[in-house]
PDB file of C-alpha atoms and ligand atoms in Angstrom:
ATOM      1  CA  MET A 168     105.188  25.281 -14.811  1.00 46.00           C
ATOM      2  CA  SER A 169     103.854  29.238 -15.082  1.00 44.00           C
ATOM      3  CA  PRO A 170     102.160  30.269 -18.867  1.00 42.00           C
ATOM      4  CA  PRO A 171     104.111  32.615 -20.589  1.00 48.00           C
ATOM      5  CA  GLU A 172     103.676  35.814 -20.385  1.00 48.00           C
ATOM      6  CA  GLY A 173     100.174  37.593 -21.725  1.00 46.00           C
ATOM      7  CA  VAL A 174      98.698  33.919 -21.619  1.00 46.00           C
ATOM      8  CA  HIS A 175      96.019  32.533 -19.356  1.00 43.00           C
ATOM      9  CA  PRO A 176      96.408  28.640 -17.627  1.00 42.00           C
ATOM     10  CA  ASP A 177      92.154  29.183 -18.292  1.00 41.00           C
ATOM     11  CA  GLY A 178      92.667  29.791 -22.307  1.00 48.00           C
ATOM     12  CA  ALA A 179      93.548  32.312 -24.885  1.00 48.00           C
ATOM     13  CA  GLY A 180      89.690  34.831 -23.910  1.00 48.00           C
ATOM     14  CA  ALA A 181      90.879  35.991 -20.819  1.00 63.00           C
ATOM     15  CA  ALA A 182      94.995  35.827 -21.413  1.00 85.00           C
ATOM     16  CA  LYS A 183      96.275  40.283 -21.573  1.00 94.00           C
ATOM     17  CA  LEU A 184      96.080  41.560 -24.679  1.00 97.00           C
ATOM     18  CA  VAL A 185      99.167  41.515 -26.818  1.00 98.00           C
ATOM     19  CA  LEU A 186      99.196  45.365 -28.307  1.00 98.00           C
ATOM     20  CA  ALA A 187     101.850  46.331 -31.220  1.00 98.00           C
ATOM     21  CA  LEU A 188     103.243  49.369 -31.020  1.00 97.00           C
ATOM     22  CA  PRO A 189     105.409  51.776 -33.641  1.00 96.00           C
ATOM     23  CA  LYS A 190     108.347  53.111 -31.656  1.00 92.00           C
ATOM     24  CA  GLY A 191     109.784  56.646 -32.016  1.00 86.00           C
ATOM     25  CA  ARG A 192     107.183  60.002 -32.311  1.00 83.00           C
ATOM     26  CA  VAL A 193     104.066  58.008 -32.378  1.00 92.00           C
ATOM     27  CA  MET A 194     104.228  54.870 -29.612  1.00 93.00           C
ATOM     28  CA  GLU A 195     103.461  58.075 -27.214  1.00 92.00           C
ATOM     29  CA  GLU A 196     100.288  58.744 -29.165  1.00 95.00           C
ATOM     30  CA  SER A 197      99.264  55.617 -29.003  1.00 97.00           C
ATOM     31  CA  LEU A 198      99.418  54.724 -26.329  1.00 96.00           C
ATOM     32  CA  GLN A 199      97.541  58.098 -24.523  1.00 96.00           C
ATOM     33  CA  ALA A 200      95.122  56.777 -26.922  1.00 97.00           C
ATOM     34  CA  LEU A 201      94.603  53.694 -25.614  1.00 98.00           C
ATOM     35  CA  ARG A 202      94.697  54.868 -22.125  1.00 97.00           C
ATOM     36  CA  SER A 203      92.565  57.416 -22.382  1.00 98.00           C
ATOM     37  CA  SER A 204      90.125  54.117 -23.755  1.00 97.00           C
ATOM     38  CA  GLY A 205      90.243  52.699 -20.408  1.00 96.00           C
ATOM     39  CA  LEU A 206      93.542  50.343 -20.287  1.00 96.00           C
ATOM     40  CA  HIS A 207      96.064  51.270 -18.056  1.00 95.00           C
ATOM     41  CA  LEU A 208      99.041  50.896 -19.409  1.00 94.00           C
ATOM     42  CA  VAL A 209     101.974  51.683 -17.569  1.00 89.00           C
ATOM     43  CA  ALA A 210     105.119  52.923 -18.627  1.00 82.00           C
ATOM     44  CA  ARG A 211     108.124  50.656 -19.291  1.00 79.00           C
ATOM     45  CA  ASP A 212     111.623  51.910 -17.517  1.00 76.00           C
ATOM     46  CA  GLN A 213     114.377  53.019 -18.717  1.00 75.00           C
ATOM     47  CA  GLY A 214     115.680  49.557 -20.168  1.00 78.00           C
ATOM     48  CA  ARG A 215     115.142  48.757 -23.766  1.00 81.00           C
ATOM     49  CA  ALA A 216     112.942  46.240 -23.081  1.00 80.00           C
ATOM     50  CA  LEU A 217     111.034  45.791 -26.006  1.00 89.00           C
ATOM     51  CA  ARG A 218     108.146  43.585 -25.109  1.00 90.00           C
ATOM     52  CA  HIS A 219     106.885  44.447 -21.324  1.00 90.00           C
ATOM     53  CA  ASP A 220     103.321  43.776 -19.142  1.00 92.00           C
ATOM     54  CA  ALA A 221     102.250  47.345 -19.305  1.00 89.00           C
ATOM     55  CA  GLY A 222      99.141  46.453 -17.069  1.00 92.00           C
ATOM     56  CA  ASP A 223      96.554  46.051 -19.183  1.00 94.00           C
ATOM     57  CA  ALA A 224      98.154  44.863 -22.011  1.00 96.00           C
ATOM     58  CA  VAL A 225     101.783  43.211 -23.015  1.00 97.00           C
ATOM     59  CA  VAL A 226     103.059  45.705 -25.082  1.00 96.00           C
ATOM     60  CA  ILE A 227     105.634  45.025 -28.067  1.00 96.00           C
ATOM     61  CA  GLU A 228     107.457  47.145 -29.640  1.00 95.00           C
ATOM     62  CA  MET A 229     109.108  47.795 -33.470  1.00 96.00           C
ATOM     63  CA  ARG A 230     108.672  49.219 -36.772  1.00 94.00           C
ATOM     64  CA  ASN A 231     105.914  51.141 -38.079  1.00 93.00           C
ATOM     65  CA  ALA A 232     106.631  48.386 -41.255  1.00 94.00           C
ATOM     66  CA  ASP A 233     106.608  45.507 -39.302  1.00 97.00           C
ATOM     67  CA  VAL A 234     103.688  45.917 -37.208  1.00 98.00           C
ATOM     68  CA  PRO A 235     101.182  44.536 -39.806  1.00 98.00           C
ATOM     69  CA  THR A 236     102.985  40.839 -39.925  1.00 98.00           C
ATOM     70  CA  TYR A 237     102.656  40.827 -36.008  1.00 98.00           C
ATOM     71  CA  VAL A 238      98.907  41.147 -36.482  1.00 98.00           C
ATOM     72  CA  GLU A 239      98.528  39.412 -39.317  1.00 98.00           C
ATOM     73  CA  LEU A 240     100.241  36.492 -37.837  1.00 97.00           C
ATOM     74  CA  GLY A 241      98.319  36.166 -33.993  1.00 97.00           C
ATOM     75  CA  VAL A 242     101.517  37.255 -32.337  1.00 97.00           C
ATOM     76  CA  ALA A 243      99.692  40.899 -31.578  1.00 98.00           C
ATOM     77  CA  ASP A 244      96.398  40.350 -30.767  1.00 98.00           C
ATOM     78  CA  ALA A 245      96.070  43.997 -32.098  1.00 98.00           C
ATOM     79  CA  GLY A 246      97.876  47.160 -33.130  1.00 98.00           C
ATOM     80  CA  ILE A 247      98.888  50.786 -34.991  1.00 98.00           C
ATOM     81  CA  VAL A 248     100.167  51.262 -37.911  1.00 98.00           C
ATOM     82  CA  GLY A 249     100.314  54.661 -40.653  1.00 97.00           C
ATOM     83  CA  LYS A 250      97.186  54.094 -43.189  1.00 98.00           C
ATOM     84  CA  ASP A 251     100.320  54.246 -46.044  1.00 98.00           C
ATOM     85  CA  VAL A 252     102.106  51.534 -44.352  1.00 97.00           C
ATOM     86  CA  LEU A 253      99.175  48.822 -44.865  1.00 98.00           C
ATOM     87  CA  MET A 254      98.872  50.632 -48.171  1.00 98.00           C
ATOM     88  CA  GLU A 255     101.816  49.963 -49.380  1.00 98.00           C
ATOM     89  CA  MET A 256     101.380  46.418 -48.497  1.00 97.00           C
ATOM     90  CA  GLY A 257      98.536  45.797 -49.124  1.00 97.00           C
ATOM     91  CA  SER A 258      97.431  44.305 -46.034  1.00 96.00           C
ATOM     92  CA  GLN A 259      93.849  42.583 -45.729  1.00 93.00           C
ATOM     93  CA  LEU A 260      94.125  42.906 -41.547  1.00 97.00           C
ATOM     94  CA  ALA A 261      90.530  44.418 -39.997  1.00 97.00           C
ATOM     95  CA  GLU A 262      91.221  48.425 -39.845  1.00 98.00           C
ATOM     96  CA  PRO A 263      88.095  48.973 -37.103  1.00 98.00           C
ATOM     97  CA  VAL A 264      89.539  52.558 -36.042  1.00 98.00           C
ATOM     98  CA  ASP A 265      91.258  55.469 -38.022  1.00 98.00           C
ATOM     99  CA  LEU A 266      92.295  56.926 -35.125  1.00 98.00           C
ATOM    100  CA  GLY A 267      93.130  60.420 -36.870  1.00 98.00           C
ATOM    101  CA  PHE A 268      96.772  61.357 -35.074  1.00 97.00           C
ATOM    102  CA  SER A 269      99.881  61.503 -36.943  1.00 97.00           C
ATOM    103  CA  ALA A 270      97.832  62.051 -40.158  1.00 97.00           C
ATOM    104  CA  CYS A 271     100.400  63.272 -43.153  1.00 97.00           C
ATOM    105  CA  ARG A 272     100.638  62.976 -46.964  1.00 98.00           C
ATOM    106  CA  LEU A 273     102.795  60.919 -49.547  1.00 98.00           C
ATOM    107  CA  SER A 274     103.336  63.038 -51.691  1.00 98.00           C
ATOM    108  CA  LEU A 275     105.131  63.656 -54.875  1.00 98.00           C
ATOM    109  CA  ILE A 276     108.581  65.616 -54.076  1.00 98.00           C
ATOM    110  CA  ARG A 277     110.800  67.085 -56.317  1.00 98.00           C
ATOM    111  CA  PRO A 278     113.659  70.159 -56.413  1.00 97.00           C
ATOM    112  CA  ARG A 279     112.079  73.266 -55.274  1.00 96.00           C
ATOM    113  CA  GLY A 280     111.461  75.090 -58.708  1.00 94.00           C
ATOM    114  CA  VAL A 281     112.407  71.769 -61.225  1.00 92.00           C
ATOM    115  CA  ARG A 282     109.613  70.319 -63.180  1.00 90.00           C
ATOM    116  CA  GLY A 283     110.091  68.585 -66.447  1.00 92.00           C
ATOM    117  CA  THR A 284     109.753  64.963 -66.818  1.00 95.00           C
ATOM    118  CA  ILE A 285     110.857  62.358 -64.073  1.00 97.00           C
ATOM    119  CA  GLU A 286     113.188  59.873 -64.999  1.00 98.00           C
ATOM    120  CA  ARG A 287     113.893  58.498 -61.418  1.00 98.00           C
ATOM    121  CA  VAL A 288     111.682  58.265 -58.447  1.00 98.00           C
ATOM    122  CA  ALA A 289     113.192  57.151 -54.877  1.00 98.00           C
ATOM    123  CA  THR A 290     110.759  55.707 -52.441  1.00 98.00           C
ATOM    124  CA  LYS A 291     110.367  54.001 -49.551  1.00 97.00           C
ATOM    125  CA  TYR A 292     106.859  53.299 -50.792  1.00 98.00           C
ATOM    126  CA  PRO A 293     107.937  51.766 -54.571  1.00 98.00           C
ATOM    127  CA  ARG A 294     104.481  49.926 -54.652  1.00 98.00           C
ATOM    128  CA  LEU A 295     102.399  52.769 -54.637  1.00 98.00           C
ATOM    129  CA  THR A 296     105.116  54.993 -56.333  1.00 98.00           C
ATOM    130  CA  ALA A 297     104.669  52.065 -59.520  1.00 98.00           C
ATOM    131  CA  ALA A 298     101.264  52.195 -59.143  1.00 98.00           C
ATOM    132  CA  TYR A 299     101.246  56.337 -59.156  1.00 98.00           C
ATOM    133  CA  LEU A 300     103.770  56.621 -62.260  1.00 98.00           C
ATOM    134  CA  ALA A 301     101.358  54.216 -64.355  1.00 98.00           C
ATOM    135  CA  ARG A 302      98.531  56.236 -63.393  1.00 97.00           C
ATOM    136  CA  VAL A 303      99.853  59.367 -64.283  1.00 97.00           C
ATOM    137  CA  GLY A 304     101.397  57.716 -67.854  1.00 97.00           C
ATOM    138  CA  SER A 305     105.224  58.102 -66.237  1.00 97.00           C
ATOM    139  CA  GLY A 306     107.663  55.636 -67.219  1.00 97.00           C
ATOM    140  CA  ALA A 307     109.649  56.621 -64.295  1.00 98.00           C
ATOM    141  CA  GLU A 308     112.221  53.881 -62.536  1.00 98.00           C
ATOM    142  CA  VAL A 309     111.452  53.481 -59.158  1.00 98.00           C
ATOM    143  CA  VAL A 310     114.106  53.354 -56.469  1.00 98.00           C
ATOM    144  CA  LYS A 311     113.523  51.574 -53.222  1.00 98.00           C
ATOM    145  CA  LEU A 312     115.369  53.252 -50.241  1.00 98.00           C
ATOM    146  CA  THR A 313     114.758  52.858 -46.717  1.00 94.00           C
ATOM    147  CA  GLY A 314     114.965  56.136 -44.641  1.00 90.00           C
ATOM    148  CA  ASN A 315     115.939  60.274 -45.209  1.00 93.00           C
ATOM    149  CA  VAL A 316     114.075  59.519 -48.865  1.00 96.00           C
ATOM    150  CA  GLU A 317     114.465  62.967 -49.443  1.00 95.00           C
ATOM    151  CA  LEU A 318     118.077  63.180 -49.527  1.00 96.00           C
ATOM    152  CA  ALA A 319     117.724  61.597 -52.990  1.00 97.00           C
ATOM    153  CA  CYS A 320     116.492  64.370 -54.290  1.00 94.00           C
ATOM    154  CA  LEU A 321     119.043  66.730 -52.809  1.00 95.00           C
ATOM    155  CA  THR A 322     121.888  64.132 -54.561  1.00 96.00           C
ATOM    156  CA  GLY A 323     120.607  63.355 -57.803  1.00 95.00           C
ATOM    157  CA  LEU A 324     120.244  59.967 -57.095  1.00 97.00           C
ATOM    158  CA  ALA A 325     116.665  60.493 -58.297  1.00 97.00           C
ATOM    159  CA  ASP A 326     115.058  63.308 -59.810  1.00 95.00           C
ATOM    160  CA  ALA A 327     111.558  63.117 -57.669  1.00 98.00           C
ATOM    161  CA  VAL A 328     110.967  60.866 -54.434  1.00 98.00           C
ATOM    162  CA  VAL A 329     107.998  60.322 -52.643  1.00 98.00           C
ATOM    163  CA  ASP A 330     108.017  60.828 -49.148  1.00 98.00           C
ATOM    164  CA  VAL A 331     105.401  61.666 -46.471  1.00 96.00           C
ATOM    165  CA  VAL A 332     104.675  64.897 -45.664  1.00 97.00           C
ATOM    166  CA  GLN A 333     103.497  66.370 -42.030  1.00 96.00           C
ATOM    167  CA  THR A 334     104.299  69.147 -40.805  1.00 96.00           C
ATOM    168  CA  GLY A 335     105.981  70.199 -44.188  1.00 97.00           C
ATOM    169  CA  ASP A 336     109.440  71.207 -42.673  1.00 97.00           C
ATOM    170  CA  THR A 337     111.890  68.479 -44.565  1.00 96.00           C
ATOM    171  CA  LEU A 338     110.370  70.437 -47.827  1.00 97.00           C
ATOM    172  CA  ARG A 339     110.469  73.612 -46.188  1.00 97.00           C
ATOM    173  CA  ASP A 340     114.735  73.200 -44.826  1.00 97.00           C
ATOM    174  CA  ASN A 341     115.481  71.418 -47.723  1.00 97.00           C
ATOM    175  CA  ASP A 342     113.962  73.601 -50.951  1.00 97.00           C
ATOM    176  CA  LEU A 343     111.519  70.912 -52.620  1.00 98.00           C
ATOM    177  CA  ASP A 344     108.220  70.979 -53.542  1.00 97.00           C
ATOM    178  CA  GLU A 345     105.354  69.504 -52.880  1.00 98.00           C
ATOM    179  CA  VAL A 346     104.072  69.417 -56.830  1.00 97.00           C
ATOM    180  CA  ASP A 347     101.702  65.544 -56.851  1.00 98.00           C
ATOM    181  CA  VAL A 348      99.237  63.979 -53.868  1.00 98.00           C
ATOM    182  CA  LEU A 349      99.608  60.261 -53.652  1.00 98.00           C
ATOM    183  CA  ALA A 350      97.407  59.910 -50.653  1.00 98.00           C
ATOM    184  CA  HIS A 351      96.355  60.635 -47.369  1.00 98.00           C
ATOM    185  CA  SER A 352      97.213  58.403 -44.330  1.00 98.00           C
ATOM    186  CA  SER A 353      96.640  59.092 -40.126  1.00 98.00           C
ATOM    187  CA  ALA A 354      96.930  56.255 -37.316  1.00 98.00           C
ATOM    188  CA  ARG A 355      94.919  52.803 -37.632  1.00 98.00           C
ATOM    189  CA  PHE A 356      94.000  50.415 -35.264  1.00 98.00           C
ATOM    190  CA  VAL A 357      94.275  47.130 -36.482  1.00 98.00           C
ATOM    191  CA  VAL A 358      92.960  43.806 -35.262  1.00 98.00           C
ATOM    192  CA  ASN A 359      94.002  39.990 -35.552  1.00 98.00           C
ATOM    193  CA  ARG A 360      90.796  38.425 -36.895  1.00 97.00           C
ATOM    194  CA  ALA A 361      90.954  35.116 -35.008  1.00 97.00           C
ATOM    195  CA  SER A 362      91.472  37.920 -31.819  1.00 97.00           C
ATOM    196  CA  LEU A 363      88.151  39.291 -32.785  1.00 96.00           C
ATOM    197  CA  LYS A 364      86.237  36.841 -32.725  1.00 96.00           C
ATOM    198  CA  LEU A 365      88.202  34.668 -29.331  1.00 96.00           C
ATOM    199  CA  ARG A 366      88.295  37.832 -27.369  1.00 96.00           C
ATOM    200  CA  SER A 367      85.577  40.142 -28.551  1.00 96.00           C
ATOM    201  CA  GLU A 368      84.614  40.709 -24.714  1.00 95.00           C
ATOM    202  CA  ARG A 369      87.633  42.359 -25.212  1.00 95.00           C
ATOM    203  CA  LEU A 370      88.966  43.701 -28.174  1.00 97.00           C
ATOM    204  CA  ARG A 371      85.024  45.317 -28.238  1.00 97.00           C
ATOM    205  CA  PRO A 372      84.837  47.593 -25.790  1.00 97.00           C
ATOM    206  CA  LEU A 373      87.829  48.295 -26.829  1.00 98.00           C
ATOM    207  CA  ILE A 374      87.092  49.555 -30.650  1.00 98.00           C
ATOM    208  CA  GLU A 375      84.211  51.212 -29.433  1.00 98.00           C
ATOM    209  CA  ALA A 376      86.189  53.626 -26.391  1.00 98.00           C
ATOM    210  CA  LEU A 377      88.887  54.511 -29.375  1.00 98.00           C
ATOM    211  CA  ARG A 378      85.987  55.492 -31.842  1.00 98.00           C
ATOM    212  CA  ARG A 379      84.788  57.714 -29.424  1.00 98.00           C
ATOM    213  CA  LEU A 380      88.072  59.352 -28.804  1.00 98.00           C
ATOM    214  CA  PRO A 381      88.403  63.158 -30.281  1.00 97.00           C
ATOM    215  CA  GLY A 382      89.689  63.485 -34.055  1.00 97.00           C
ATOM    216  CA  ALA A 383      89.491  59.240 -34.191  1.00 98.00           C
ATOM    217  CA  ARG A 384      86.138  57.842 -36.272  1.00 96.00           C
TER     218      ARG A 384
HETATM  219  C1  LIG B 224     109.170  61.537 -41.908  1.00 83.30           C
HETATM  220  C2  LIG B 224     109.526  61.367 -43.733  1.00 83.30           C
HETATM  221  C3  LIG B 224     110.533  62.628 -43.505  1.00 83.30           C
HETATM  222  C4  LIG B 224     109.357  63.774 -42.886  1.00 83.30           C
HETATM  223  C5  LIG B 224     107.779  64.244 -43.218  1.00 83.30           C
HETATM  224  O1  LIG B 224     111.021  60.966 -41.697  1.00 83.30           O
HETATM  225  O2  LIG B 224     110.042  60.384 -44.369  1.00 83.30           O
HETATM  226  O3  LIG B 224     111.613  62.653 -43.979  1.00 83.30           O
HETATM  227  O4  LIG B 224     109.127  62.306 -41.792  1.00 83.30           O
HETATM  228  O5  LIG B 224     107.723  65.487 -42.277  1.00 83.30           O
HETATM  229  P1  LIG B 224     108.059  66.796 -41.642  1.00 83.30           P
HETATM  230  O6  LIG B 224     106.905  67.016 -42.661  1.00 83.30           O
HETATM  231  O7  LIG B 224     107.071  66.694 -40.505  1.00 83.30           O
HETATM  232  O8  LIG B 224     109.085  67.449 -41.722  1.00 83.30           O
HETATM  233  P2  LIG B 224     110.826  60.065 -40.075  1.00 83.30           P
HETATM  234  O9  LIG B 224     111.352  61.183 -39.095  1.00 83.30           O
HETATM  235  O10 LIG B 224     109.854  59.327 -40.304  1.00 83.30           O
HETATM  236  O11 LIG B 224     112.229  58.851 -40.513  1.00 83.30           O
HETATM  237  P3  LIG B 224     112.842  58.243 -42.044  1.00 83.30           P
HETATM  238  O12 LIG B 224     112.890  59.355 -43.574  1.00 83.30           O
HETATM  239  O13 LIG B 224     114.325  58.258 -41.537  1.00 83.30           O
HETATM  240  O14 LIG B 224     112.200  57.644 -42.259  1.00 83.30           O
END
């Protein structure tokens, strides 16, 4: 029987790297960064395959928030994910490269001109939000949402939200103010610690090349 895709009969060191990448707007920049670092990666065809042999690596595609889990548990050797997600998860993953792209802020947002005591905050980042509220001495309740978080402010579900601000377009289009910044984020290259040892001949040069990209460190 032939070995599964990405697994080499000569052992772990010889197998193709498995990379966990987030679907959506970060995917293209991630592929571009990896290609600029010397990996030959072909785009997947028109279908909806979530796992494909891209040439020099096997790419598995998932939601941003699931990337750390796939890398931590060793299903993927490495991945690309926002620092915001890593902070919210309290991740202990090795993150050897700050890729610099997808730069954004995690901010406290309120309806334009509205100030005063906050009673309820809606967010996709309940841990970071609770820590922030404790820091500023607020007893506000935290409500977890999964997307379009700003809607909570517009509908009265919450009197503030904590969410990502990237271009600021969402704030402008919805009459919202950014009233405080909790943290800054950008895309990080994360690696599984066992892979870093067992597959260092592939991962170390890739890490070095990624660090040399413009905007990365
Ligand atoms: C993110 C974030 C904001 C928006 C901010 O949403 O939650 O809504 O981007 O970006 P901007 O400042 O450039 O407008 P995303 O599109 O990832 O979708 P989601 O809210 O469903 O997670």
